[in-house]
């Protein structure tokens, strides 16, 4: 099925809605609301093709509108690019697609070689998708802004839970009813005798991850005794957690349980330690997989104790990661580039024999290790800085310690989900940027502890 006229109308009207949000709420809050609403309600896996521009999906339309608004208001120069390390990483991140294109000008089976235009286009798209990181780093870097970010996310997950519960009971049909098409394979949304909710996010696993992050922020609000609604914060947490439980995603459920137990019962230092361990697993996983040290079979057997379907799905993922990683290692520095060149095809029939699930293997395959590291170090560095500057963190009030440690765990969960899935998007980059901005201020010599009070 193809999108109906209403889907195109919504995409066409959205820039005006974004403008209103930015004007009424300011750039920071308005951008956050625009990114949230676009992810929660706009058509998924749909883009508008305009000659000379990247394909415009819901996030790119939102980001371009924010940039235009900031240009018109003279606010673009106020963006905080943080320290020299981040500037170097950004330079590498934006420049690496050009080197990818220059090193992939030959054909790959039936796929054409890349051109310099492909590299420049990919660089522009990369920068645009990454732009919300600097929105977060600039406008959600202070503690009160951090709390606003968490409260807004908590409210969003609470109300979205009712749409998800409807689809869990009635089947994922809202997207088809409103926009005229289903955004993914229907069979992937049926699991264990029931349905996953898709709503408007594009896949049930993305919805489940959204609620896993929701459980983390709700638990943080509960721990800090921050009022989100008039009723008890624990009630909101319960609604979001039950929705996560019914979302039929084992990985997301484990993320949510980890977040709840760590934030509710652990000290800030231990929460940060959990986040650091996640980053270590994530960075070393490709190497351990390539050398066959990672216990893939043990995890499959563990999944089999829960469900044969889950074990089969996990085994299928691992098998595909193996062949994709072997293919990626043929061009380790800058990868194979776009247009499906990162995938594995049967050399005789030309049939695609690979499935790309995790963002890590997609990143290494498309952009090589240079692109992979320059992307994910933006997520990892803030967590490691918090861990290494233990004395400065301990000098903060205990509420502030829990807030920043919970934020590090949220980012850690986002990183972890890029192993089995590719859930990273512009909204999550804003959340990651907020942590980076907060940590940058805490590490600054000009920072005063009184700012946290």
Tab-separated table of N, CA and C in Angstrom, residues 329-434:
chain	number	residue	atom	x	y	z
A	329	UNK	N	34.528	-6.145	6.828
A	329	UNK	CA	35.979	-6.190	7.052
A	329	UNK	C	36.784	-6.130	5.759
A	330	UNK	N	36.104	-6.261	4.622
A	330	UNK	CA	36.796	-6.090	3.349
A	330	UNK	C	37.122	-4.615	3.092
A	331	UNK	N	36.348	-3.735	3.718
A	331	UNK	CA	36.620	-2.290	3.634
A	331	UNK	C	36.492	-1.715	5.048
A	332	UNK	N	37.473	-1.988	5.895
A	332	UNK	CA	37.319	-1.687	7.325
A	332	UNK	C	37.341	-0.211	7.688
A	333	UNK	N	38.040	0.628	6.923
A	333	UNK	CA	38.220	2.010	7.350
A	333	UNK	C	36.989	2.872	7.098
A	334	UNK	N	36.507	2.908	5.870
A	334	UNK	CA	35.406	3.807	5.528
A	334	UNK	C	34.158	3.076	5.019
A	335	UNK	N	34.167	1.750	5.039
A	335	UNK	CA	32.982	0.990	4.713
A	335	UNK	C	32.644	0.951	3.231
A	336	UNK	N	31.454	0.422	2.939
A	336	UNK	CA	30.995	0.207	1.573
A	336	UNK	C	30.089	1.318	1.058
A	337	UNK	N	29.578	2.171	1.942
A	337	UNK	CA	28.681	3.232	1.499
A	337	UNK	C	27.229	2.793	1.437
A	338	UNK	N	26.399	3.676	0.889
A	338	UNK	CA	24.949	3.451	0.842
A	338	UNK	C	24.536	2.625	-0.378
A	339	UNK	N	23.235	2.674	-0.664
A	339	UNK	CA	22.626	1.986	-1.808
A	339	UNK	C	22.722	0.462	-1.701
A	340	UNK	N	22.780	-0.040	-0.462
A	340	UNK	CA	22.777	-1.482	-0.254
A	340	UNK	C	24.123	-2.149	-0.422
A	341	UNK	N	25.180	-1.373	-0.633
A	341	UNK	CA	26.507	-1.958	-0.849
A	341	UNK	C	27.047	-2.628	0.416
A	342	UNK	N	26.496	-2.275	1.575
A	342	UNK	CA	26.921	-2.898	2.826
A	342	UNK	C	26.307	-4.276	3.035
A	343	UNK	N	25.369	-4.658	2.189
A	343	UNK	CA	24.681	-5.935	2.331
A	343	UNK	C	25.414	-7.030	1.553
A	344	UNK	N	25.026	-8.278	1.795
A	344	UNK	CA	25.662	-9.433	1.152
A	344	UNK	C	24.682	-10.044	0.152
A	345	UNK	N	25.145	-10.252	-1.068
A	345	UNK	CA	24.313	-10.798	-2.135
A	345	UNK	C	24.905	-12.102	-2.652
A	346	UNK	N	24.034	-12.969	-3.134
A	346	UNK	CA	24.487	-14.177	-3.810
A	346	UNK	C	25.141	-13.775	-5.130
A	347	UNK	N	26.420	-14.127	-5.337
A	347	UNK	CA	27.115	-13.659	-6.549
A	347	UNK	C	26.536	-14.215	-7.850
A	348	UNK	N	25.790	-15.318	-7.776
A	348	UNK	CA	25.233	-15.916	-8.989
A	348	UNK	C	23.835	-15.399	-9.293
A	349	UNK	N	22.990	-15.376	-8.284
A	349	UNK	CA	21.597	-14.967	-8.509
A	349	UNK	C	21.368	-13.486	-8.252
A	350	UNK	N	22.271	-12.834	-7.483
A	350	UNK	CA	22.079	-11.440	-7.125
A	350	UNK	C	21.083	-11.241	-5.999
A	351	UNK	N	20.640	-12.338	-5.388
A	351	UNK	CA	19.658	-12.253	-4.310
A	351	UNK	C	20.313	-11.755	-3.024
A	352	UNK	N	19.617	-10.867	-2.339
A	352	UNK	CA	20.095	-10.360	-1.054
A	352	UNK	C	19.944	-11.466	-0.019
A	353	UNK	N	21.035	-11.915	0.555
A	353	UNK	CA	20.997	-13.016	1.520
A	353	UNK	C	21.301	-12.526	2.937
A	354	UNK	N	21.197	-11.240	3.163
A	354	UNK	CA	21.509	-10.678	4.484
A	354	UNK	C	20.347	-9.849	5.006
A	355	UNK	N	20.315	-9.723	6.333
A	355	UNK	CA	19.344	-8.855	7.007
A	355	UNK	C	20.103	-7.985	7.986
A	356	UNK	N	19.974	-6.684	7.835
A	356	UNK	CA	20.678	-5.757	8.722
A	356	UNK	C	19.730	-5.306	9.824
A	357	UNK	N	20.057	-5.661	11.055
A	357	UNK	CA	19.211	-5.297	12.196
A	357	UNK	C	19.865	-4.242	13.088
A	358	UNK	N	21.036	-4.580	13.638
A	358	UNK	CA	21.676	-3.689	14.593
A	358	UNK	C	22.313	-2.468	13.943
A	359	UNK	N	22.206	-1.343	14.623
A	359	UNK	CA	22.799	-0.104	14.099
A	359	UNK	C	24.313	-0.222	14.010
A	360	UNK	N	24.924	-1.008	14.890
A	360	UNK	CA	26.387	-1.118	14.889
A	360	UNK	C	26.886	-1.764	13.602
A	361	UNK	N	26.224	-2.846	13.175
A	361	UNK	CA	26.686	-3.526	11.965
A	361	UNK	C	26.342	-2.713	10.718
A	362	UNK	N	25.246	-1.968	10.770
A	362	UNK	CA	24.914	-1.070	9.660
A	362	UNK	C	25.970	0.021	9.554
A	363	UNK	N	26.337	0.590	10.703
A	363	UNK	CA	27.318	1.671	10.725
A	363	UNK	C	28.679	1.214	10.220
A	364	UNK	N	29.155	0.057	10.688
A	364	UNK	CA	30.456	-0.450	10.253
A	364	UNK	C	30.416	-0.809	8.772
A	365	UNK	N	29.310	-1.398	8.331
A	365	UNK	CA	29.196	-1.779	6.937
A	365	UNK	C	29.140	-0.596	6.001
A	366	UNK	N	28.408	0.439	6.386
A	366	UNK	CA	28.244	1.625	5.534
A	366	UNK	C	29.430	2.570	5.660
A	367	UNK	N	29.891	2.827	6.890
A	367	UNK	CA	30.871	3.882	7.143
A	367	UNK	C	32.216	3.393	7.642
A	368	UNK	N	32.354	2.085	7.879
A	368	UNK	CA	33.616	1.559	8.376
A	368	UNK	C	33.830	1.903	9.845
A	369	UNK	N	35.008	1.529	10.339
A	369	UNK	CA	35.314	1.794	11.745
A	369	UNK	C	35.452	3.286	12.028
A	370	UNK	N	35.863	4.050	11.048
A	370	UNK	CA	35.974	5.500	11.254
A	370	UNK	C	34.601	6.095	11.519
A	371	UNK	N	33.639	5.758	10.677
A	371	UNK	CA	32.288	6.260	10.868
A	371	UNK	C	31.644	5.723	12.126
A	372	UNK	N	31.881	4.439	12.416
A	372	UNK	CA	31.313	3.813	13.613
A	372	UNK	C	31.786	4.513	14.881
A	373	UNK	N	33.099	4.678	15.011
A	373	UNK	CA	33.644	5.291	16.224
A	373	UNK	C	33.283	6.763	16.336
A	374	UNK	N	33.339	7.502	15.231
A	374	UNK	CA	33.023	8.933	15.295
A	374	UNK	C	31.558	9.165	15.637
A	375	UNK	N	30.700	8.200	15.325
A	375	UNK	CA	29.280	8.320	15.687
A	375	UNK	C	29.053	7.985	17.148
A	376	UNK	N	29.504	6.811	17.546
A	376	UNK	CA	29.125	6.320	18.872
A	376	UNK	C	29.975	6.886	20.000
A	377	UNK	N	31.120	7.475	19.680
A	377	UNK	CA	31.885	8.135	20.740
A	377	UNK	C	31.143	9.355	21.286
A	378	UNK	N	30.263	9.943	20.478
A	378	UNK	CA	29.430	11.028	20.988
A	378	UNK	C	28.558	10.554	22.149
A	379	UNK	N	28.171	9.301	22.126
A	379	UNK	CA	27.356	8.744	23.201
A	379	UNK	C	28.215	8.292	24.378
A	380	UNK	N	29.371	7.746	24.054
A	380	UNK	CA	30.195	7.079	25.069
A	380	UNK	C	30.992	8.067	25.920
A	381	UNK	N	31.525	9.104	25.297
A	381	UNK	CA	32.399	10.050	26.012
A	381	UNK	C	31.735	10.670	27.241
A	382	UNK	N	30.478	11.175	27.160
A	382	UNK	CA	29.879	11.762	28.364
A	382	UNK	C	29.795	10.779	29.524
A	383	UNK	N	29.474	9.519	29.236
A	383	UNK	CA	29.370	8.515	30.302
A	383	UNK	C	30.731	8.276	30.946
A	384	UNK	N	31.772	8.189	30.131
A	384	UNK	CA	33.109	7.960	30.668
A	384	UNK	C	33.612	9.170	31.449
A	385	UNK	N	33.256	10.367	31.023
A	385	UNK	CA	33.657	11.560	31.770
A	385	UNK	C	33.011	11.583	33.151
A	386	UNK	N	31.742	11.208	33.222
A	386	UNK	CA	31.071	11.143	34.523
A	386	UNK	C	31.775	10.139	35.436
A	387	UNK	N	32.145	9.006	34.853
A	387	UNK	CA	32.789	7.939	35.624
A	387	UNK	C	34.173	8.362	36.122
A	388	UNK	N	34.939	9.033	35.284
A	388	UNK	CA	36.316	9.385	35.648
A	388	UNK	C	36.390	10.600	36.572
A	389	UNK	N	35.363	11.436	36.552
A	389	UNK	CA	35.343	12.628	37.419
A	389	UNK	C	34.483	12.366	38.647
A	390	UNK	N	34.760	11.286	39.319
A	390	UNK	CA	33.945	10.828	40.444
A	390	UNK	C	33.871	11.856	41.568
A	391	UNK	N	34.986	12.490	41.892
A	391	UNK	CA	34.999	13.443	43.008
A	391	UNK	C	34.087	14.635	42.728
A	392	UNK	N	34.099	15.109	41.487
A	392	UNK	CA	33.262	16.250	41.155
A	392	UNK	C	31.788	15.883	41.222
A	393	UNK	N	31.450	14.667	40.803
A	393	UNK	CA	30.061	14.218	40.858
A	393	UNK	C	29.616	14.066	42.306
A	394	UNK	N	30.490	13.524	43.145
A	394	UNK	CA	30.140	13.322	44.557
A	394	UNK	C	29.965	14.628	45.309
A	395	UNK	N	30.545	15.722	44.808
A	395	UNK	CA	30.402	17.008	45.479
A	395	UNK	C	29.031	17.633	45.207
A	396	UNK	N	28.266	17.051	44.297
A	396	UNK	CA	26.934	17.568	43.985
A	396	UNK	C	25.921	17.077	45.012
A	397	UNK	N	24.786	17.762	45.157
A	397	UNK	CA	23.702	17.245	46.007
A	397	UNK	C	23.253	15.876	45.517
A	398	UNK	N	22.760	15.044	46.418
A	398	UNK	CA	22.420	13.670	46.080
A	398	UNK	C	21.353	13.604	44.985
A	399	UNK	N	20.399	14.550	44.986
A	399	UNK	CA	19.373	14.562	43.947
A	399	UNK	C	20.001	14.774	42.569
A	400	UNK	N	20.973	15.674	42.511
A	400	UNK	CA	21.661	15.948	41.252
A	400	UNK	C	22.475	14.744	40.802
A	401	UNK	N	23.065	14.036	41.771
A	401	UNK	CA	23.824	12.833	41.427
A	401	UNK	C	22.921	11.776	40.798
A	402	UNK	N	21.745	11.583	41.387
A	402	UNK	CA	20.816	10.588	40.840
A	402	UNK	C	20.321	10.999	39.453
A	403	UNK	N	20.100	12.287	39.257
A	403	UNK	CA	19.599	12.749	37.964
A	403	UNK	C	20.615	12.496	36.858
A	404	UNK	N	21.860	12.864	37.094
A	404	UNK	CA	22.857	12.700	36.029
A	404	UNK	C	23.235	11.227	35.843
A	405	UNK	N	23.210	10.447	36.921
A	405	UNK	CA	23.507	9.013	36.778
A	405	UNK	C	22.375	8.310	36.046
A	406	UNK	N	21.128	8.678	36.328
A	406	UNK	CA	19.990	8.101	35.609
A	406	UNK	C	20.044	8.487	34.135
A	407	UNK	N	20.440	9.726	33.858
A	407	UNK	CA	20.564	10.181	32.469
A	407	UNK	C	21.644	9.377	31.744
A	408	UNK	N	22.739	9.091	32.430
A	408	UNK	CA	23.797	8.288	31.813
A	408	UNK	C	23.297	6.888	31.506
A	409	UNK	N	22.435	6.345	32.376
A	409	UNK	CA	21.890	5.014	32.132
A	409	UNK	C	20.913	5.015	30.966
A	410	UNK	N	20.121	6.077	30.839
A	410	UNK	CA	19.215	6.207	29.685
A	410	UNK	C	20.022	6.161	28.390
A	411	UNK	N	21.106	6.929	28.353
A	411	UNK	CA	21.964	6.929	27.165
A	411	UNK	C	22.599	5.547	26.981
A	412	UNK	N	22.975	4.910	28.095
A	412	UNK	CA	23.528	3.563	28.019
A	412	UNK	C	22.544	2.572	27.409
A	413	UNK	N	21.278	2.688	27.776
A	413	UNK	CA	20.254	1.800	27.220
A	413	UNK	C	20.068	2.054	25.726
A	414	UNK	N	20.129	3.324	25.340
A	414	UNK	CA	20.026	3.652	23.908
A	414	UNK	C	21.195	3.022	23.149
A	415	UNK	N	22.394	3.107	23.740
A	415	UNK	CA	23.567	2.481	23.118
A	415	UNK	C	23.373	0.969	23.016
A	416	UNK	N	22.935	0.362	24.104
A	416	UNK	CA	22.764	-1.089	24.129
A	416	UNK	C	21.794	-1.563	23.048
A	417	UNK	N	20.739	-0.802	22.808
A	417	UNK	CA	19.735	-1.232	21.829
A	417	UNK	C	20.247	-1.160	20.406
A	418	UNK	N	21.377	-0.497	20.196
A	418	UNK	CA	21.942	-0.453	18.840
A	418	UNK	C	22.687	-1.734	18.498
A	419	UNK	N	22.769	-2.671	19.447
A	419	UNK	CA	23.344	-3.982	19.134
A	419	UNK	C	22.318	-4.876	18.431
A	420	UNK	N	21.118	-5.082	19.011
A	420	UNK	CA	20.140	-5.920	18.300
A	420	UNK	C	19.289	-5.152	17.307
A	421	UNK	N	19.135	-3.844	17.506
A	421	UNK	CA	18.220	-3.048	16.683
A	421	UNK	C	18.897	-1.773	16.197
A	422	UNK	N	18.156	-1.009	15.418
A	422	UNK	CA	18.645	0.296	14.941
A	422	UNK	C	17.618	1.350	15.320
A	423	UNK	N	17.527	1.605	16.625
A	423	UNK	CA	16.497	2.510	17.132
A	423	UNK	C	16.975	3.950	17.272
A	424	UNK	N	18.262	4.213	17.010
A	424	UNK	CA	18.773	5.573	17.180
A	424	UNK	C	18.087	6.503	16.182
A	425	UNK	N	17.665	7.655	16.664
A	425	UNK	CA	16.999	8.642	15.813
A	425	UNK	C	17.264	10.034	16.364
A	426	UNK	N	16.722	11.016	15.713
A	426	UNK	CA	17.009	12.410	16.075
A	426	UNK	C	16.528	12.765	17.474
A	427	UNK	N	15.419	12.177	17.910
A	427	UNK	CA	14.929	12.427	19.265
A	427	UNK	C	15.931	11.937	20.293
A	428	UNK	N	16.431	10.735	20.113
A	428	UNK	CA	17.405	10.192	21.057
A	428	UNK	C	18.725	10.959	21.008
A	429	UNK	N	19.086	11.487	19.827
A	429	UNK	CA	20.296	12.315	19.755
A	429	UNK	C	20.145	13.574	20.605
A	430	UNK	N	18.935	14.101	20.688
A	430	UNK	CA	18.687	15.265	21.545
A	430	UNK	C	18.898	14.894	23.012
A	431	UNK	N	18.416	13.719	23.417
A	431	UNK	CA	18.597	13.228	24.784
A	431	UNK	C	20.086	13.026	25.082
A	432	UNK	N	20.807	12.468	24.127
A	432	UNK	CA	22.256	12.253	24.293
A	432	UNK	C	22.984	13.588	24.381
A	433	UNK	N	22.605	14.532	23.539
A	433	UNK	CA	23.222	15.852	23.568
A	433	UNK	C	23.019	16.562	24.893
A	434	UNK	N	21.841	16.373	25.489
A	434	UNK	CA	21.573	16.977	26.796
A	434	UNK	C	22.569	16.486	27.836
